[in-house]
mmCIF file of C-alpha atoms in Angstrom:
data_model
loop_
_atom_site.group_PDB
_atom_site.id
_atom_site.type_symbol
_atom_site.label_atom_id
_atom_site.label_comp_id
_atom_site.label_asym_id
_atom_site.label_seq_id
_atom_site.Cartn_x
_atom_site.Cartn_y
_atom_site.Cartn_z
ATOM 1 C CA UNK A 1 0.000 0.000 0.000
ATOM 2 C CA UNK A 2 0.923 3.654 -0.009
ATOM 3 C CA UNK A 3 3.693 4.774 2.339
ATOM 4 C CA UNK A 4 2.351 7.453 4.717
ATOM 5 C CA UNK A 5 5.794 8.999 5.161
ATOM 6 C CA UNK A 6 6.724 9.388 1.492
ATOM 7 C CA UNK A 7 7.836 12.893 0.529
ATOM 8 C CA UNK A 8 5.073 14.268 -1.771
ATOM 9 C CA UNK A 9 6.452 17.719 -2.393
ATOM 10 C CA UNK A 10 6.256 21.069 -0.689
ATOM 11 C CA UNK A 11 4.769 19.817 2.611
ATOM 12 C CA UNK A 12 7.185 16.833 2.775
ATOM 13 C CA UNK A 13 4.830 14.208 4.256
ATOM 14 C CA UNK A 14 1.179 13.256 3.988
ATOM 15 C CA UNK A 15 0.442 14.271 7.616
ATOM 16 C CA UNK A 16 1.857 17.740 6.980
ATOM 17 C CA UNK A 17 -0.297 18.112 3.883
ATOM 18 C CA UNK A 18 -3.360 17.030 5.871
ATOM 19 C CA UNK A 19 -2.511 19.407 8.709
ATOM 20 C CA UNK A 20 -2.074 22.405 6.465
ATOM 21 C CA UNK A 21 -5.570 21.771 5.131
ATOM 22 C CA UNK A 22 -7.053 21.251 8.592
ATOM 23 C CA UNK A 23 -8.205 17.712 7.844
ATOM 24 C CA UNK A 24 -8.589 16.296 11.355
ATOM 25 C CA UNK A 25 -10.015 12.878 10.563
ATOM 26 C CA UNK A 26 -7.507 12.289 7.801
ATOM 27 C CA UNK A 27 -4.679 13.265 10.129
ATOM 28 C CA UNK A 28 -5.998 10.831 12.749
ATOM 29 C CA UNK A 29 -6.000 8.049 10.179
ATOM 30 C CA UNK A 30 -2.431 8.798 9.107
ATOM 31 C CA UNK A 31 -1.222 8.886 12.709
ATOM 32 C CA UNK A 32 -2.909 5.552 13.390
ATOM 33 C CA UNK A 33 -1.015 4.164 10.405
ATOM 34 C CA UNK A 34 2.316 5.252 11.870
ATOM 35 C CA UNK A 35 2.904 8.584 10.214
ATOM 36 C CA UNK A 36 5.943 10.553 11.422
ATOM 37 C CA UNK A 37 4.535 13.885 12.601
ATOM 38 C CA UNK A 38 7.768 15.451 13.895
ATOM 39 C CA UNK A 39 9.563 15.287 10.541
ATOM 40 C CA UNK A 40 10.791 18.747 9.437
ATOM 41 C CA UNK A 41 9.489 20.020 6.118
ATOM 42 C CA UNK A 42 10.566 22.625 3.604
ATOM 43 C CA UNK A 43 7.599 24.957 4.004
ATOM 44 C CA UNK A 44 5.949 24.787 7.426
ATOM 45 C CA UNK A 45 8.374 22.600 9.325
ATOM 46 C CA UNK A 46 6.483 19.881 11.177
ATOM 47 C CA UNK A 47 2.890 18.718 11.139
ATOM 48 C CA UNK A 48 2.158 20.822 14.223
ATOM 49 C CA UNK A 49 3.568 23.917 12.560
ATOM 50 C CA UNK A 50 1.450 23.325 9.458
ATOM 51 C CA UNK A 51 -1.653 23.050 11.655
ATOM 52 C CA UNK A 52 -0.640 26.117 13.660
ATOM 53 C CA UNK A 53 -0.300 28.266 10.557
ATOM 54 C CA UNK A 54 -3.932 27.597 9.665
ATOM 55 C CA UNK A 55 -5.265 27.983 13.201
ATOM 56 C CA UNK A 56 -6.658 24.436 13.345
ATOM 57 C CA UNK A 57 -7.324 24.035 17.054
ATOM 58 C CA UNK A 58 -8.497 20.460 17.364
ATOM 59 C CA UNK A 59 -5.829 19.201 15.020
ATOM 60 C CA UNK A 60 -3.102 20.976 17.004
ATOM 61 C CA UNK A 61 -4.516 19.495 20.226
ATOM 62 C CA UNK A 62 -4.379 16.015 18.725
ATOM 63 C CA UNK A 63 -0.776 16.464 17.653
ATOM 64 C CA UNK A 64 0.285 17.759 21.081
ATOM 65 C CA UNK A 65 -1.403 14.794 22.745
ATOM 66 C CA UNK A 66 0.584 12.545 20.420
ATOM 67 C CA UNK A 67 3.864 14.170 21.455
ATOM 68 C CA UNK A 68 4.446 16.883 18.869
ATOM 69 C CA UNK A 69 7.527 19.015 19.613
ATOM 70 C CA UNK A 70 6.721 22.675 20.284
ATOM 71 C CA UNK A 71 10.305 23.863 19.733
ATOM 72 C CA UNK A 72 11.257 22.034 16.575
ATOM 73 C CA UNK A 73 12.834 24.136 13.808
ATOM 74 C CA UNK A 74 12.346 23.938 10.070
ATOM 75 C CA UNK A 75 10.378 25.340 7.171
ATOM 76 C CA UNK A 76 9.526 28.956 6.442
ATOM 77 C CA UNK A 77 8.285 29.586 10.005
ATOM 78 C CA UNK A 78 10.499 27.368 12.124
ATOM 79 C CA UNK A 79 8.927 27.510 15.614
ATOM 80 C CA UNK A 80 5.489 27.577 17.161
ATOM 81 C CA UNK A 81 6.442 30.847 18.865
ATOM 82 C CA UNK A 82 7.194 32.496 15.537
ATOM 83 C CA UNK A 83 3.985 31.167 14.014
ATOM 84 C CA UNK A 84 2.037 32.597 16.939
ATOM 85 C CA UNK A 85 3.814 35.938 16.587
ATOM 86 C CA UNK A 86 3.053 36.020 12.867
ATOM 87 C CA UNK A 87 -0.529 34.751 12.823
ATOM 88 C CA UNK A 88 -1.970 35.878 16.153
ATOM 89 C CA UNK A 89 -3.848 32.612 16.802
ATOM 90 C CA UNK A 90 -4.599 33.114 20.496
ATOM 91 C CA UNK A 91 -7.094 30.260 20.813
ATOM 92 C CA UNK A 92 -4.700 27.940 19.029
ATOM 93 C CA UNK A 93 -1.925 28.974 21.409
ATOM 94 C CA UNK A 94 -4.183 28.188 24.359
ATOM 95 C CA UNK A 95 -4.888 24.726 22.989
ATOM 96 C CA UNK A 96 -1.237 24.146 22.146
ATOM 97 C CA UNK A 97 -0.355 24.821 25.755
ATOM 98 C CA UNK A 98 -3.410 23.096 27.197
ATOM 99 C CA UNK A 99 -4.283 26.197 29.238
ATOM 100 C CA UNK A 100 -7.570 28.043 29.638
ATOM 101 C CA UNK A 101 -6.305 31.451 30.866
ATOM 102 C CA UNK A 102 -7.165 34.383 28.633
ATOM 103 C CA UNK A 103 -3.633 35.703 28.340
ATOM 104 C CA UNK A 104 -1.069 36.896 25.830
ATOM 105 C CA UNK A 105 -0.305 34.162 23.281
ATOM 106 C CA UNK A 106 3.457 34.688 23.500
ATOM 107 C CA UNK A 107 3.327 34.306 27.267
ATOM 108 C CA UNK A 108 1.479 31.019 26.847
ATOM 109 C CA UNK A 109 4.088 29.722 24.431
ATOM 110 C CA UNK A 110 6.971 30.858 26.610
ATOM 111 C CA UNK A 111 5.484 29.179 29.675
ATOM 112 C CA UNK A 112 5.336 25.992 27.620
ATOM 113 C CA UNK A 113 9.108 26.258 27.169
ATOM 114 C CA UNK A 114 9.488 27.576 23.631
ATOM 115 C CA UNK A 115 13.039 28.698 22.814
ATOM 116 C CA UNK A 116 12.756 32.473 22.500
ATOM 117 C CA UNK A 117 15.923 32.947 20.448
ATOM 118 C CA UNK A 118 15.621 30.180 17.843
ATOM 119 C CA UNK A 119 16.624 31.584 14.450
ATOM 120 C CA UNK A 120 15.221 30.843 11.015
ATOM 121 C CA UNK A 121 12.278 31.567 8.754
ATOM 122 C CA UNK A 122 11.268 34.868 7.213
ATOM 123 C CA UNK A 123 12.100 37.028 10.244
ATOM 124 C CA UNK A 124 14.710 34.811 11.937
ATOM 125 C CA UNK A 125 13.712 35.269 15.608
ATOM 126 C CA UNK A 126 10.443 35.907 17.411
ATOM 127 C CA UNK A 127 11.683 39.363 18.456
ATOM 128 C CA UNK A 128 12.506 40.303 14.861
ATOM 129 C CA UNK A 129 9.101 39.016 13.788
ATOM 130 C CA UNK A 130 7.306 41.005 16.485
ATOM 131 C CA UNK A 131 9.419 44.105 15.808
ATOM 132 C CA UNK A 132 8.863 44.085 12.059
ATOM 133 C CA UNK A 133 5.136 43.715 12.651
ATOM 134 C CA UNK A 134 5.023 46.501 15.244
ATOM 135 C CA UNK A 135 3.744 44.297 18.066
ATOM 136 C CA UNK A 136 4.908 46.392 21.027
ATOM 137 C CA UNK A 137 3.490 44.364 23.916
ATOM 138 C CA UNK A 138 4.714 41.129 22.393
ATOM 139 C CA UNK A 139 8.201 42.599 21.976
ATOM 140 C CA UNK A 140 8.185 43.749 25.605
ATOM 141 C CA UNK A 141 7.308 40.258 26.734
ATOM 142 C CA UNK A 142 9.977 38.634 24.579
ATOM 143 C CA UNK A 143 12.621 41.016 25.919
ATOM 144 C CA UNK A 144 11.521 40.302 29.493
ATOM 145 C CA UNK A 145 11.931 36.607 28.734
ATOM 146 C CA UNK A 146 15.505 37.070 27.521
ATOM 147 C CA UNK A 147 15.246 37.689 23.771
ATOM 148 C CA UNK A 148 18.545 38.899 22.260
ATOM 149 C CA UNK A 149 18.048 42.500 21.175
ATOM 150 C CA UNK A 150 21.047 42.597 18.807
ATOM 151 C CA UNK A 151 20.682 39.296 16.951
ATOM 152 C CA UNK A 152 21.219 39.994 13.229
ATOM 153 C CA UNK A 153 19.907 37.749 10.470
ATOM 154 C CA UNK A 154 18.844 38.560 6.874
ATOM 155 C CA UNK A 155 16.535 39.976 5.507
ATOM 156 C CA UNK A 156 15.545 42.321 8.343
ATOM 157 C CA UNK A 157 18.879 42.463 10.121
ATOM 158 C CA UNK A 158 18.271 43.351 13.751
ATOM 159 C CA UNK A 159 14.996 43.833 15.574
ATOM 160 C CA UNK A 160 15.713 47.579 15.566
ATOM 161 C CA UNK A 161 16.165 47.575 11.803
ATOM 162 C CA UNK A 162 12.889 45.720 11.376
ATOM 163 C CA UNK A 163 11.032 48.137 13.642
ATOM 164 C CA UNK A 164 12.624 51.102 11.862
ATOM 165 C CA UNK A 165 11.678 49.838 8.423
ATOM 166 C CA UNK A 166 8.070 49.552 9.556
ATOM 167 C CA UNK A 167 8.052 52.980 11.169
ATOM 168 C CA UNK A 168 7.234 51.580 14.598
ATOM 169 C CA UNK A 169 8.399 54.476 16.761
ATOM 170 C CA UNK A 170 7.535 53.216 20.241
ATOM 171 C CA UNK A 171 8.918 49.791 19.499
ATOM 172 C CA UNK A 172 12.187 51.238 18.231
ATOM 173 C CA UNK A 173 12.384 53.408 21.330
ATOM 174 C CA UNK A 174 11.905 50.334 23.514
ATOM 175 C CA UNK A 175 14.640 48.413 21.692
ATOM 176 C CA UNK A 176 17.054 51.319 22.098
ATOM 177 C CA UNK A 177 16.254 51.460 25.819
ATOM 178 C CA UNK A 178 17.007 47.748 26.014
ATOM 179 C CA UNK A 179 20.456 48.181 24.491
ATOM 180 C CA UNK A 180 19.930 47.858 20.741
ATOM 181 C CA UNK A 181 23.092 48.831 18.823
ATOM 182 C CA UNK A 182 21.923 51.719 16.656
ATOM 183 C CA UNK A 183 24.704 51.353 14.088
ATOM 184 C CA UNK A 184 24.834 47.570 13.878
ATOM 185 C CA UNK A 185 24.841 46.684 10.176
ATOM 186 C CA UNK A 186 22.832 43.926 8.571
ATOM 187 C CA UNK A 187 19.728 43.250 6.513
ATOM 188 C CA UNK A 188 18.567 44.972 3.345
ATOM 189 C CA UNK A 189 19.227 48.546 4.451
ATOM 190 C CA UNK A 190 22.294 47.892 6.618
ATOM 191 C CA UNK A 191 21.402 50.129 9.607
ATOM 192 C CA UNK A 192 18.253 51.208 11.415
ATOM 193 C CA UNK A 193 18.550 54.774 10.068
ATOM 194 C CA UNK A 194 18.820 53.561 6.504
ATOM 195 C CA UNK A 195 15.842 51.290 7.062
ATOM 196 C CA UNK A 196 13.787 54.185 8.425
ATOM 197 C CA UNK A 197 14.960 56.424 5.576
ATOM 198 C CA UNK A 198 14.005 53.873 2.959
ATOM 199 C CA UNK A 199 10.492 53.766 4.411
ATOM 200 C CA UNK A 200 10.168 57.532 4.763
ATOM 201 C CA UNK A 201 9.551 57.381 8.513
ATOM 202 C CA UNK A 202 10.205 60.914 9.734
ATOM 203 C CA UNK A 203 9.813 60.785 13.491
ATOM 204 C CA UNK A 204 11.676 57.544 13.761
ATOM 205 C CA UNK A 205 14.579 58.846 11.717
ATOM 206 C CA UNK A 206 14.979 61.884 13.936
ATOM 207 C CA UNK A 207 14.925 59.658 17.022
ATOM 208 C CA UNK A 208 17.719 57.555 15.548
ATOM 209 C CA UNK A 209 19.778 60.619 14.692
ATOM 210 C CA UNK A 210 19.344 61.952 18.215
ATOM 211 C CA UNK A 211 20.586 58.616 19.529
ATOM 212 C CA UNK A 212 23.740 58.767 17.432
ATOM 213 C CA UNK A 213 22.896 57.023 14.162
ATOM 214 C CA UNK A 214 25.639 57.315 11.533
ATOM 215 C CA UNK A 215 24.242 59.250 8.547
ATOM 216 C CA UNK A 216 27.109 58.126 6.306
ATOM 217 C CA UNK A 217 26.951 54.414 6.965
ATOM 218 C CA UNK A 218 27.072 52.417 3.723
ATOM 219 C CA UNK A 219 24.850 49.440 3.001
ATOM 220 C CA UNK A 220 25.296 46.414 0.751
ATOM 221 C CA UNK A 221 22.271 47.213 -1.413
ATOM 222 C CA UNK A 222 21.137 50.827 -1.056
ATOM 223 C CA UNK A 223 24.355 52.507 0.055
ATOM 224 C CA UNK A 224 24.171 55.628 2.235
ATOM 225 C CA UNK A 225 21.355 57.833 3.537
ATOM 226 C CA UNK A 226 22.126 60.221 0.684
ATOM 227 C CA UNK A 227 21.624 57.465 -1.844
ATOM 228 C CA UNK A 228 18.373 56.383 -0.204
ATOM 229 C CA UNK A 229 17.144 59.987 -0.246
ATOM 230 C CA UNK A 230 18.084 60.299 -3.908
ATOM 231 C CA UNK A 231 16.255 57.105 -4.727
ATOM 232 C CA UNK A 232 13.131 57.724 -2.645
ATOM 233 C CA UNK A 233 12.741 61.496 -2.767
ATOM 234 C CA UNK A 234 11.660 61.849 0.878
ATOM 235 C CA UNK A 235 11.964 65.621 1.244
ATOM 236 C CA UNK A 236 10.219 65.881 4.607
ATOM 237 C CA UNK A 237 12.279 63.017 5.957
ATOM 238 C CA UNK A 238 15.484 64.756 4.896
ATOM 239 C CA UNK A 239 14.370 67.934 6.650
ATOM 240 C CA UNK A 240 13.667 66.094 9.860
ATOM 241 C CA UNK A 241 16.879 64.091 9.634
ATOM 242 C CA UNK A 242 18.909 67.245 9.921
ATOM 243 C CA UNK A 243 16.489 69.123 12.152
ATOM 244 C CA UNK A 244 15.757 71.925 9.673
ATOM 245 C CA UNK A 245 12.458 73.446 8.586
ATOM 246 C CA UNK A 246 13.579 75.373 5.492
ATOM 247 C CA UNK A 247 11.929 74.358 2.206
ATOM 248 C CA UNK A 248 15.061 73.280 0.428
ATOM 249 C CA UNK A 249 16.020 70.414 -1.805
ATOM 250 C CA UNK A 250 16.593 67.182 0.148
ATOM 251 C CA UNK A 251 19.970 66.443 -1.435
ATOM 252 C CA UNK A 252 21.179 69.905 -0.387
ATOM 253 C CA UNK A 253 20.016 69.223 3.156
ATOM 254 C CA UNK A 254 21.880 65.935 3.302
ATOM 255 C CA UNK A 255 24.975 67.445 1.760
ATOM 256 C CA UNK A 256 24.956 70.240 4.334
ATOM 257 C CA UNK A 257 24.798 67.553 7.023
ATOM 258 C CA UNK A 258 28.099 66.208 5.697
ATOM 259 C CA UNK A 259 27.104 63.206 3.646
ATOM 260 C CA UNK A 260 29.850 61.970 1.323
ATOM 261 C CA UNK A 261 28.638 62.953 -2.159
ATOM 262 C CA UNK A 262 30.803 60.374 -3.921
ATOM 263 C CA UNK A 263 30.237 57.460 -1.560
ATOM 264 C CA UNK A 264 29.717 54.254 -3.507
ATOM 265 C CA UNK A 265 27.450 51.466 -2.423
ATOM 266 C CA UNK A 266 24.328 49.527 -3.372
ATOM 267 C CA UNK A 267 23.376 48.428 -6.867
ATOM 268 C CA UNK A 268 23.830 51.819 -8.549
ATOM 269 C CA UNK A 269 26.971 53.197 -6.924
ATOM 270 C CA UNK A 270 26.769 56.919 -6.169
ATOM 271 C CA UNK A 271 23.943 59.353 -5.472
ATOM 272 C CA UNK A 272 24.550 60.902 -8.893
ATOM 273 C CA UNK A 273 24.047 57.540 -10.562
ATOM 274 C CA UNK A 274 20.806 57.049 -8.651
ATOM 275 C CA UNK A 275 19.591 60.515 -9.614
ATOM 276 C CA UNK A 276 20.394 59.829 -13.270
ATOM 277 C CA UNK A 277 18.687 56.446 -13.122
ATOM 278 C CA UNK A 278 15.516 58.100 -11.843
ATOM 279 C CA UNK A 279 15.698 60.920 -14.362
ATOM 280 C CA UNK A 280 15.950 63.595 -11.643
ATOM 281 C CA UNK A 281 17.508 66.447 -13.620
ATOM 282 C CA UNK A 282 17.486 69.091 -10.895
ATOM 283 C CA UNK A 283 18.869 66.637 -8.350
ATOM 284 C CA UNK A 284 21.652 65.647 -10.739
ATOM 285 C CA UNK A 285 22.480 69.336 -11.326
ATOM 286 C CA UNK A 286 22.704 69.959 -7.586
ATOM 287 C CA UNK A 287 24.932 66.940 -7.007
ATOM 288 C CA UNK A 288 27.278 68.087 -9.760
ATOM 289 C CA UNK A 289 27.324 71.624 -8.328
ATOM 290 C CA UNK A 290 28.261 70.110 -4.977
ATOM 291 C CA UNK A 291 31.223 68.317 -6.473
ATOM 292 C CA UNK A 292 29.887 64.924 -7.493
ATOM 293 C CA UNK A 293 32.446 63.036 -9.577
ATOM 294 C CA UNK A 294 30.873 62.477 -12.995
ATOM 295 C CA UNK A 295 33.273 59.600 -13.653
ATOM 296 C CA UNK A 296 32.845 57.856 -10.284
#
């Protein structure tokens, strides 16, 4: 007969496929036939993780009763804690932990013994996931439970970079209070300031500057703050970055702040190259007037 543990594709095993679809009776049948439910898959990890993603309460309860591992890693969302942080399935979290208290889902998972700093998946750690999503109370809880504030993993880099990219002011403030390294480089935009600049988040950018963010830091993809400003055209952000209210061209503002006009970095090299790519004639003129190297 058919082998219940044969790899069928993206979900890896038949039980994982059944769990992702919320098919309780089918999952019961497969388990009775000896299916391996703690096998790690390419997409959702284990059978329990596949069920958790969809919020299938009874199925998750069955798997826990059968001995499913709450801390196993694997797939796009490697832990139950990260799935809870991403999906917000409070009732599922209660069932996973076999508790009836109406309390914060992350607290429930942590009390169950989930590893708060496990890395992997789209956001790498639960704190990065919560930070990128702007979940302030969840981030507070994770930090209280010992989450590492300066862990850095692609694509969002640090938790501070993730919060900055999303424009989550209070969350970024919390992370800084908890010791986040403001100039730690990593992720798509390299630093928190570059991440905030890329998203056009004014208040957050000024907070970062006040806390000592390096305006000339260079990133692997987008280069410096000047290059990000040239690419995105965030005039109000540039004004706030340098604490000025005059209605002047954003490149001029950044240049007056001391940005290196010829700094190379990112896919397009210099600010002049970015301005040319975007067809910004006046910006290109200004950069040349300020000494941009036309042959850089």
